[in-house]
Every structure is written in structure tokens, then in C-alpha cells.
Coordinates of C-alpha atoms and ligand atoms in Angstrom, one line a residue:
X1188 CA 79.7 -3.1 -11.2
X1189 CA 82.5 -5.1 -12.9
X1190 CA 84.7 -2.5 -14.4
X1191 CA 86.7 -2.7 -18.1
X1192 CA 89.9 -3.8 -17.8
X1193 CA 92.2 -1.0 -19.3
X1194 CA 96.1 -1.4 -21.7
X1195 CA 98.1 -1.6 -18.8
X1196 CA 100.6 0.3 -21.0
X1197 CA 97.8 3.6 -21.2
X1198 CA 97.3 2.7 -17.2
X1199 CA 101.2 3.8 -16.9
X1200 CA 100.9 7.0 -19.2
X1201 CA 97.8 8.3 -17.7
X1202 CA 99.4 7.9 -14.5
X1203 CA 102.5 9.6 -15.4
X1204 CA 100.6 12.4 -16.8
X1205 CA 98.7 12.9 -13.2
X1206 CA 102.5 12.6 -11.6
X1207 CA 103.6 15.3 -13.4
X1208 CA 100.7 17.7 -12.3
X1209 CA 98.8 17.5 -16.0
X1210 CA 95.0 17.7 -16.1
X1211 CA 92.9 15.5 -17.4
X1212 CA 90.4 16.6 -20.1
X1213 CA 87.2 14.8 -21.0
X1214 CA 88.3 13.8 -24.4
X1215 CA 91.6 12.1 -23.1
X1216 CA 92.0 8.9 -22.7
X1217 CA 91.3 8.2 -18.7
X1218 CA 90.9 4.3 -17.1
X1219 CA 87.4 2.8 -16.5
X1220 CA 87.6 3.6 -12.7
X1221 CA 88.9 7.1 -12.6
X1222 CA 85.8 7.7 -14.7
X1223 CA 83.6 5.8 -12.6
X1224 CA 84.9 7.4 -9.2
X1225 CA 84.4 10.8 -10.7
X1226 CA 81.0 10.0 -12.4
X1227 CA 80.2 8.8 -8.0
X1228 CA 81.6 11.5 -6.5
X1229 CA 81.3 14.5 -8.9
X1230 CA 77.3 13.6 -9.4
X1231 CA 76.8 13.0 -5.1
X1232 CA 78.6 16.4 -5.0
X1233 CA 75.3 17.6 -7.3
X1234 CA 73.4 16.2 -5.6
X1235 CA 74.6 17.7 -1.7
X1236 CA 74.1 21.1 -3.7
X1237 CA 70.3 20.8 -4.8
X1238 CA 69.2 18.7 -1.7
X1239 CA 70.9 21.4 0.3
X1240 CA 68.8 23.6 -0.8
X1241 CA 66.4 22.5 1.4
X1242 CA 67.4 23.3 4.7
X1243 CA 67.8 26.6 4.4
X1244 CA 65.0 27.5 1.9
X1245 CA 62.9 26.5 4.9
X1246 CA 63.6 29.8 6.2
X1247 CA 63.5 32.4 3.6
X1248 CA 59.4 33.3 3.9
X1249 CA 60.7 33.8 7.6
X1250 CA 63.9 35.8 7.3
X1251 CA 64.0 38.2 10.0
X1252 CA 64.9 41.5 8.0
X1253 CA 64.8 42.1 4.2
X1254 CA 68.3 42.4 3.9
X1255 CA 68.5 39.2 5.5
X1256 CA 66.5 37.8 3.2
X1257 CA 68.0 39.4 0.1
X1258 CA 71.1 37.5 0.7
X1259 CA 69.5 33.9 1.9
X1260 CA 67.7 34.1 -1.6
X1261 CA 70.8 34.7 -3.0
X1262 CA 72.8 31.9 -1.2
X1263 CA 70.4 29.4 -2.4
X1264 CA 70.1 30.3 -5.6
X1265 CA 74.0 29.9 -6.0
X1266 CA 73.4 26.4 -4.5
X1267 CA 71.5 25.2 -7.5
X1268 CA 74.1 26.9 -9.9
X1269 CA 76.5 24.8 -8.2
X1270 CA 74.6 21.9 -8.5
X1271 CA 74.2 22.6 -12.6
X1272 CA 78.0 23.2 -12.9
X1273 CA 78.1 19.8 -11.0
X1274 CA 75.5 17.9 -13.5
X1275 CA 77.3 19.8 -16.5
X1276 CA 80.9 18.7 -15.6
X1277 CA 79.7 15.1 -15.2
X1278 CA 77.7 14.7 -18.1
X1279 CA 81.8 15.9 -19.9
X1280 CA 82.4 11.9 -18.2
X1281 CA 79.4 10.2 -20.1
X1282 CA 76.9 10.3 -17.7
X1283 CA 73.2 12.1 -18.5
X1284 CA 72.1 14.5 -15.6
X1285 CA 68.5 12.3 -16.4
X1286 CA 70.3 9.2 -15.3
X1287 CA 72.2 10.7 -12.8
X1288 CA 68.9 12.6 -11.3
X1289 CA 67.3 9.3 -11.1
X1290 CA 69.8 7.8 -9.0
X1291 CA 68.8 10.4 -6.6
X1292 CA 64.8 10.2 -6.9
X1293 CA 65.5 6.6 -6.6
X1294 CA 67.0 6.6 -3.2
X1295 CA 70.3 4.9 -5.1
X1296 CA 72.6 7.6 -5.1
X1297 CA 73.9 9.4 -1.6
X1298 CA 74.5 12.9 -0.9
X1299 CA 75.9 14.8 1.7
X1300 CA 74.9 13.8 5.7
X1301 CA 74.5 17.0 6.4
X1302 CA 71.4 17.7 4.7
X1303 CA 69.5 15.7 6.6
X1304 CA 68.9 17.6 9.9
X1305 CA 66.2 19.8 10.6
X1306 CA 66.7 23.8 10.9
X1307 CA 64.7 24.3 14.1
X1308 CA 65.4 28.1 14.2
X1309 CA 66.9 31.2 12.1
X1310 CA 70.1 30.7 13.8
X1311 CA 70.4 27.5 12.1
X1312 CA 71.0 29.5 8.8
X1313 CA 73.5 31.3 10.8
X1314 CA 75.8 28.3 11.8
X1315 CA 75.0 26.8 8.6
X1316 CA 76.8 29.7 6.8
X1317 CA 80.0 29.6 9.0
X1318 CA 80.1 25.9 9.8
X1319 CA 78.6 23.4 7.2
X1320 CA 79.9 26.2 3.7
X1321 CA 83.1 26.8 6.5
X1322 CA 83.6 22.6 6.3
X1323 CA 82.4 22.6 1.9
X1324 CA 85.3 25.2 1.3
X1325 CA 88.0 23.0 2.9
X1326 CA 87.1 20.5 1.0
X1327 CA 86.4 22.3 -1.9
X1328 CA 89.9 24.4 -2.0
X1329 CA 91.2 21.1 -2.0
X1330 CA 89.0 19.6 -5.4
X1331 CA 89.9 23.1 -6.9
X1332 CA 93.1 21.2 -7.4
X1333 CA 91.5 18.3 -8.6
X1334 CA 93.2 16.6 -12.0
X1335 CA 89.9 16.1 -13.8
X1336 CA 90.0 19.9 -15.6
X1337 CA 86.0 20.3 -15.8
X1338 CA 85.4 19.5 -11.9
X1339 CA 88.3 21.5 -10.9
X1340 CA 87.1 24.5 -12.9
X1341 CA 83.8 23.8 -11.6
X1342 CA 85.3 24.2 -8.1
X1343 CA 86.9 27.6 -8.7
X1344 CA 84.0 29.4 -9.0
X1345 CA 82.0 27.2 -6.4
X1346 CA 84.7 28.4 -3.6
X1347 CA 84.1 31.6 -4.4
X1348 CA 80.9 31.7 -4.3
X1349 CA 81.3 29.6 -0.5
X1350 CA 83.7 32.3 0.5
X1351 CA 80.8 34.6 0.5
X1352 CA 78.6 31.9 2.1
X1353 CA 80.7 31.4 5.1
X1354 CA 81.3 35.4 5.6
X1355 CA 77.8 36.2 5.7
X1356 CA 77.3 33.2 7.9
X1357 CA 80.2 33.8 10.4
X1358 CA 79.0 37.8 10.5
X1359 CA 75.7 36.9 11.4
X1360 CA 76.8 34.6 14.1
X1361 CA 79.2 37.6 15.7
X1362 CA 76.3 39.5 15.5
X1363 CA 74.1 37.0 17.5
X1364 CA 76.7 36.0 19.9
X1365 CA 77.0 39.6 20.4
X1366 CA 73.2 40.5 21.1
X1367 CA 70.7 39.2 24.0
X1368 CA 71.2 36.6 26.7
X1369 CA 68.4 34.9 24.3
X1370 CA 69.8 35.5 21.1
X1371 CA 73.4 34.0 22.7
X1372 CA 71.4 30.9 23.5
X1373 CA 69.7 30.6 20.2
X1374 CA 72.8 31.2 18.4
X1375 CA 74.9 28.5 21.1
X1376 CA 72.5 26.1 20.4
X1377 CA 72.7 26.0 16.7
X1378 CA 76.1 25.3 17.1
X1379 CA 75.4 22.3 19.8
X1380 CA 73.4 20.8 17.2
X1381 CA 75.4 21.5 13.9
X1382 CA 78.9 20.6 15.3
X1383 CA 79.2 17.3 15.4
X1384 CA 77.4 16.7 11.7
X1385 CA 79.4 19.0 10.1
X1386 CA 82.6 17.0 11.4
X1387 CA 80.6 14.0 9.7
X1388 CA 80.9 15.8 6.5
X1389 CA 84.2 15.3 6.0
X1390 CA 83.3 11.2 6.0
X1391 CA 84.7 8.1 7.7
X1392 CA 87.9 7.9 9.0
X1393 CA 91.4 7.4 6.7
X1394 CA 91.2 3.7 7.7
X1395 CA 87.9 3.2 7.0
X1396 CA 87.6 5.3 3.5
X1397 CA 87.6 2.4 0.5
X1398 CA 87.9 5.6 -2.2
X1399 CA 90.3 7.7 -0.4
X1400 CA 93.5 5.6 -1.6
X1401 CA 92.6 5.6 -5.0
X1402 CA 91.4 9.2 -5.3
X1403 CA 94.7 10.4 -4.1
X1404 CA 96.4 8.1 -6.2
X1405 CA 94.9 9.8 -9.0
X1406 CA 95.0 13.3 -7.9
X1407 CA 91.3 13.8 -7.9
X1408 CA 91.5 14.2 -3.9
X1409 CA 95.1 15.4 -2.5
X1410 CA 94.8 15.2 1.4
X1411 CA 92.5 12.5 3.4
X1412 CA 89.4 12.9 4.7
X1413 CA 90.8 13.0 8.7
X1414 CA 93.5 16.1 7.2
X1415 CA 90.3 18.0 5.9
X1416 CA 88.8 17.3 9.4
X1417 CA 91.3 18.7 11.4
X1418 CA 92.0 21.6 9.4
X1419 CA 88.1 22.2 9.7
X1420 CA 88.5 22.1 13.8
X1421 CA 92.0 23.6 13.5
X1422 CA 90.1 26.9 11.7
X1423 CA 86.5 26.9 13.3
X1424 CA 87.5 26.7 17.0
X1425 CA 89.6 29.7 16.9
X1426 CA 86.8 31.4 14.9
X1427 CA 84.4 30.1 17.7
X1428 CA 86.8 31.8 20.4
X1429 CA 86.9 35.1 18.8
X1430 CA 82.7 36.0 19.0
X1431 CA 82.5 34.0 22.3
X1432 CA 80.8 30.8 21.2
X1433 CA 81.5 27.3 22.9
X1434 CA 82.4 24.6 21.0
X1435 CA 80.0 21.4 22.3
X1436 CA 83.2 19.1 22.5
X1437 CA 84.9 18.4 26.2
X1438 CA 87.5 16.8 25.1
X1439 CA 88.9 19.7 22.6
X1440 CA 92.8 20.5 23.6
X1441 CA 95.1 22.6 21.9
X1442 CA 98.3 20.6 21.8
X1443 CA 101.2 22.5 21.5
X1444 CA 103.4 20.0 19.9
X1445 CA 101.8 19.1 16.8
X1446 CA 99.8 23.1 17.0
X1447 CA 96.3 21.0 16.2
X1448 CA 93.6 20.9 18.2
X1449 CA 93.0 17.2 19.3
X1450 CA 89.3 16.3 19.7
X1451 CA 86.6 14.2 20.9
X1452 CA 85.0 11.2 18.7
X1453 CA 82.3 11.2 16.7
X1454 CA 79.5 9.2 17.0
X1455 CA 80.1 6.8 13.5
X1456 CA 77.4 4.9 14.3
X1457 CA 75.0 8.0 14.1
X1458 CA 76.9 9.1 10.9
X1459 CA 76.3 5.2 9.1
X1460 CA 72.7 5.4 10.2
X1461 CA 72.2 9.0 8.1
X1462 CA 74.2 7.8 5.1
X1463 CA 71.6 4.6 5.2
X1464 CA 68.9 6.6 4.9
X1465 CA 67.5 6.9 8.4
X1466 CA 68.8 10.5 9.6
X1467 CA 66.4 13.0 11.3
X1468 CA 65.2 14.1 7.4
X1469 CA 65.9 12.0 5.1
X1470 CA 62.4 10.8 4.1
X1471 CA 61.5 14.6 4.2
X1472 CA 64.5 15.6 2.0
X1473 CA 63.2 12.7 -0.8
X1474 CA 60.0 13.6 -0.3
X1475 CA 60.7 16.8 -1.5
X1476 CA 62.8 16.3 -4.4
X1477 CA 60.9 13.8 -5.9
X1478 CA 58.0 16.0 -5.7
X1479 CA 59.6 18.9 -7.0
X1480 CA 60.2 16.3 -10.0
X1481 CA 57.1 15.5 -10.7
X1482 CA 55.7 19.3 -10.0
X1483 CA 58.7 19.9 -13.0
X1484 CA 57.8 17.8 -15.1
X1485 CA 55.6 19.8 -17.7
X1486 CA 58.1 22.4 -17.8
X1487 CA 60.7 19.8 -19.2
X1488 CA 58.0 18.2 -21.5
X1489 CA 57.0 22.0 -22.8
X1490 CA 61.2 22.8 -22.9
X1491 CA 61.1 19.5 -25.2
X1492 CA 58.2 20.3 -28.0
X1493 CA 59.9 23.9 -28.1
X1494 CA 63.2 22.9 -29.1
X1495 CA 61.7 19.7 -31.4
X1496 CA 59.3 22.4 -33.0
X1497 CA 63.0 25.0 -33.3
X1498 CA 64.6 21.5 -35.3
X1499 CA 61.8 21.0 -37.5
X1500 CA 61.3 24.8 -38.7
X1501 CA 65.3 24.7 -39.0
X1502 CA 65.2 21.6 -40.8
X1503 CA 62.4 22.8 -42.8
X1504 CA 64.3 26.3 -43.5
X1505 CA 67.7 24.6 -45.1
Ligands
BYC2682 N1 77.6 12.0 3.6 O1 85.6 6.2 0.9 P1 84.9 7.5 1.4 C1 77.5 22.4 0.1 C2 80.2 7.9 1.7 S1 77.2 20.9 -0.7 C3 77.2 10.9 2.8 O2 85.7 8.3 2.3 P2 85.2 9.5 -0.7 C4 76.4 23.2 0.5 C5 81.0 7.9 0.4 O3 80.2 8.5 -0.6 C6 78.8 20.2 -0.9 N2 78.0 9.9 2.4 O4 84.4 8.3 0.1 C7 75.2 23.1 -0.1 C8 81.3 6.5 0.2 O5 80.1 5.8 -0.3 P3 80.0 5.3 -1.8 C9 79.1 18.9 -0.2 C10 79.3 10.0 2.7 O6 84.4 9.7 -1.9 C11 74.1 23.8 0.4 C12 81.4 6.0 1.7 O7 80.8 6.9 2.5 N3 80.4 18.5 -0.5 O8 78.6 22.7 0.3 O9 86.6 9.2 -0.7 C13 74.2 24.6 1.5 C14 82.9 5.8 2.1 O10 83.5 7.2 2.1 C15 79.8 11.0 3.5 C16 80.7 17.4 -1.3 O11 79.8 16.8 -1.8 C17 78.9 12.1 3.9 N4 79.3 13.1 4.6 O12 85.0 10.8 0.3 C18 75.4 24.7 2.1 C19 82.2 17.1 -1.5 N5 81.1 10.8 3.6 O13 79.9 6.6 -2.7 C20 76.5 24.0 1.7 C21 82.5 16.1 -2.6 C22 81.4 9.7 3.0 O14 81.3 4.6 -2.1 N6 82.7 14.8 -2.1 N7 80.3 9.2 2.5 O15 78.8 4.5 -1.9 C23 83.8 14.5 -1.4 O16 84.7 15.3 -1.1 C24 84.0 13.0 -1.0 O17 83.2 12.2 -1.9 C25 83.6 12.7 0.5 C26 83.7 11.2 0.7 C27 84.6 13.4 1.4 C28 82.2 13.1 0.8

């Protein structure tokens, strides 16, 4: 899409204004792009909350103890709150959550990788509590920051609501990792499978990230997607070490020089193929939301007449 050309003159203030650590408020004046961008990214971040939803509502009819299920239910249900928060703060940039939702249901608009792999067991829940919320909350600390006030804000509470994610996540995985020779396997092979995708998360590398330069440049991001990546391994191995679980990458080394932990390569070609649409789930994953649209669909015609009928009695009234 061809973007307006903005007063080069405004271009210079609003970037001064980001230099000097200000935040940007929806009624300010901010160029074309930098309201595109955010419209992209803040309304893909929505949509990674609701679609991931899925994964792990597969599991709460089989939760393995009430109090286990107590706090899935909860877990998900802050997922969609994030994802409203999301849909709220865009709409501050112009853009409708209807138009936005129907880039989704349309298959035009991306969302998060990660959600498109199957959870084959209840450990899956586990590792997706301490890995995949471990990886959002790096990313997330880091949007926190953000200079577009309404998605920051939004991110505040998010993270810590993802701080309790990843706890209950991590505990249930020491628990595992602590329990039967079968309940160490189940647990160990959760992470096999959910390592490598959640490294996808953080998205291609610095070299091949068109947004990344222009993001920072803006403030909306501040460190690159490889940084968030490493200080995702840098965390999570020694987490890994603590309860005893094996990280499925031969090639992980602790170097003592740089105090990172260097790692193996990750299969982009696997990572393209799920962003394209043809991952384990995504046909399962659209399936659902677009049913779940249409299953909706009377309670947003019946929310309509109530509010019309509310206008015309208030109309009436004055
Ligand atoms: N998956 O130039 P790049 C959660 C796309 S949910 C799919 O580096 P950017 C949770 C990217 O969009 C929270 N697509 O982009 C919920 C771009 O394509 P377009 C999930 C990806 O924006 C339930 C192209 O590749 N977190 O926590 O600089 C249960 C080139 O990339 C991915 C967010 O949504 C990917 N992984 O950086 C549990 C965070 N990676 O749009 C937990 C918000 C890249 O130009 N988003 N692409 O067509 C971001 O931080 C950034 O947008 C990204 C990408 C790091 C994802």
C-alpha cells in the first residue's frame, strides 16, 4: 500500500520527540508509516492472543486435577483480555477491530507461528507456560517500553499477567521433571517439540527483518529480534538445568567470553512454511476462528438492536 507522504519538517519533530524518550499519544500528530507499522503489528499481536487460545483450551475438559484446571481456565481467559486490550489500543490508530478481525478470518493478516502446532499431551500446557509465555514476556518487557503510550500501557498489564503464566508453567514442569520415569519423558518431550518453535517466535533473523530498522528507529521496538532470542536461550537453558530437563539442541555452548550461550540453527525454512500458512495447524486454527465467528454472530446482531433500541428511547426521552 502506497503510503502518504508526510511535512518533512513534522517527520523531524516527531522524531525528536521519540529521541528524547516522549510518548506518543493517539491524538498527536505521528507519520503515515509509524501508524501503519503499529496498526500491523499491534493488531497480529491480537490476533497471536485469541488464536492462542486454542492450543491450550484443547486441554481444559481434560485437566488432570481441579486445581489444575482452575488456573488453565484462568490463563485463557487472560489470553482473550489481552487480545481486547490489543483490539482496543489499535482501534486508538484508526483501525475498527471489524476490519482488523477480518483480516484474520480472511487468512490476510498473520499471527504468531507458534500457534500453529498441535498439543499432543498435558505436558504440552506445561512447556507452553514456561517456554512459549517465557519467550512473549521478553518480548513483551521490551514493548512495555514501547513509544506508542496505548500499546505500551497495554503491555504493562499483559506482562503481568505473563509473569503468572510462565510461573505456573515452569512450576508444573519442576513438578513433572521431578515425578515418574514416564512423567520425565512426557514432560522431555514437550520440550523436544516446543523448543525450536518457540525460538521461531522471536522471527527471522536481524538481517533478514524488513520492520526491525524502522521499528527501532521509532522506539516502538528497542532491541532486535536475534537480542530477544538470545536472552530467551540465555534465561531458559539455565531454567532447564535447574529441574533436570535437556534442552533438544547439540550444538548449545556456554561461551565464557561473551557469558551467552551460542546455539544451533533454526530450521527457517520450516518457520517461512508456517508463516505461509502450511504449519502442522494452521487450517485447524482458521477453521476454528472463523467458526467461532459465525457461531457469534447473533450475539453481535442482538448486542446491536440493544444498543440501537437504548439510542432511540434516549433520543425519544430528551
Ligand atoms: N510468526 O520484519 P520482521 C502470547 C513476520 S501471544 C508469524 O522481523 P517485526 C500467548 C512479520 O510479521 C503474543 N509471523 O517483523 C498467547 C513480518 O511480516 P509482515 C505473541 C512472523 O514486526 C496465548 C515478517 O515475518 N507475541 O504471548 O519487526 C498463549 C518479517 O519479520 C513471526 C507477539 O505477537 C512469527 N513468529 O517483528 C500463550 C509480539 N516473526 O507483518 C502465549 C508482537 C516474524 O511484514 N510482535 N513474522 O507481513 C512482535 O514483537 C513483532 O511483530 C515480531 C516480528 C517479533 C513478531
Amino acid at each position: 500500500m502506497a503510503e502518504q507522504q508526510d511535512d518533512p519538517k513534522k517527520l523531524e519533530e516527531f522524531q525528536e520527540r521519540i529521541d528524547n524518550g516522549e510518548t506518543i499519544e493517539p491524538k498527536d500528530w505521528m507519520p503515515s508509516r509509524y501508524r501503519s507499522q503499529l496498526i500491523r503489528m499491534m493488531s497480529q499481536h491480537a490476533h497471536s492472543e485469541v488464536v492462542g487460545m486454542l492450543p491450550e483450551g484443547n486441554w481444559i475438559t481434560r485437566a488432570p486435577s481441579l486445581r489444575r484446571k482452575l488456573i488453565l481456565l484462568s490463563k485463557v481467559q487472560d489470553e482473550a483480555g489481552h487480545g481486547l486490550y490489543l483490539y482496543s489500543a489499535t482501534e486508538t490508530l484508526g483501525a475498527s477491530r471489524e476490519e482488523v478481525l477480518q483480516q484474520l478470518l480472511e487468512g490476510k493478516a498473520k499471527y504468531s507461528s507458534i500457534f500453529n502446532y498441535p498439543t499432543l499431551s498435558w505436558a504440552d500446557v506445561m512447556v507452553i507456560g514456561w517456554l512459549v509465555d517465557g519467550a512473549a514476556i521478553i518480548n513483551q518487557t521490551m514493548l512495555a517500553r514501547s513509544s506508542y503510550g496505548p500499546y505500551s500501557r497495554a503491555m504493562v498489564r499483559i506482562c503481568k499477567e505473563e509473569s503468572f503464566h510462565k510461573k505456573q508453567g515452569y512450576e508444573m514442569v519442576a513438578t513433572m521433571a521431578q515425578g515418574t520415569p514416564e512423567q520425565q519423558e512426557m514432560v522431555q518431550d514437550a520440550v523436544n517439540r516446543w523448543w525450536w518453535p518457540t525460538m521461531m517466535m522471536f522471527g527471522p533473523h536481524d538481517d533478514d527483518s524488513p520492520n526491525s530498522a524502522e521499528l527501532i528507529k521509532w522506539g516502538v521496538k528497542s532491541k532486535t529480534n536475534d537480542e530477544l532470542r538470545q536472552s530467551f536461550v540465555d534465561r531458559h537453558v539455565e531454567e532447564a538445568k535447574a529441574v533436570g530437563i535437556e534442552i533438544p539442541d547439540p550444538e548449545l555452548e556456554f561461551n565464557e567470553e561473551t557469558g551467552h550461550y551460542e546455539f544451533g540453527e533454526i530450521d527457517w525454512d520450516e518457520f517461512w512454511n508456517v508463516v505461509k500458512g502450511n504449519g502442522p495447524m494452521n487450517r485447524e486454527r482458521m477453521k476454528a476462528k472463523q467458526e467461532a465467528h459465525e457461531n457469534g454472530k447473533w450475539v453481535r446482531e442482538a448486542a446491536e438492536e440493544y444498543a440501537r433500541k437504548k439510542r432511540l428511547q434516549k433520543e425519544k426521552a430528551s
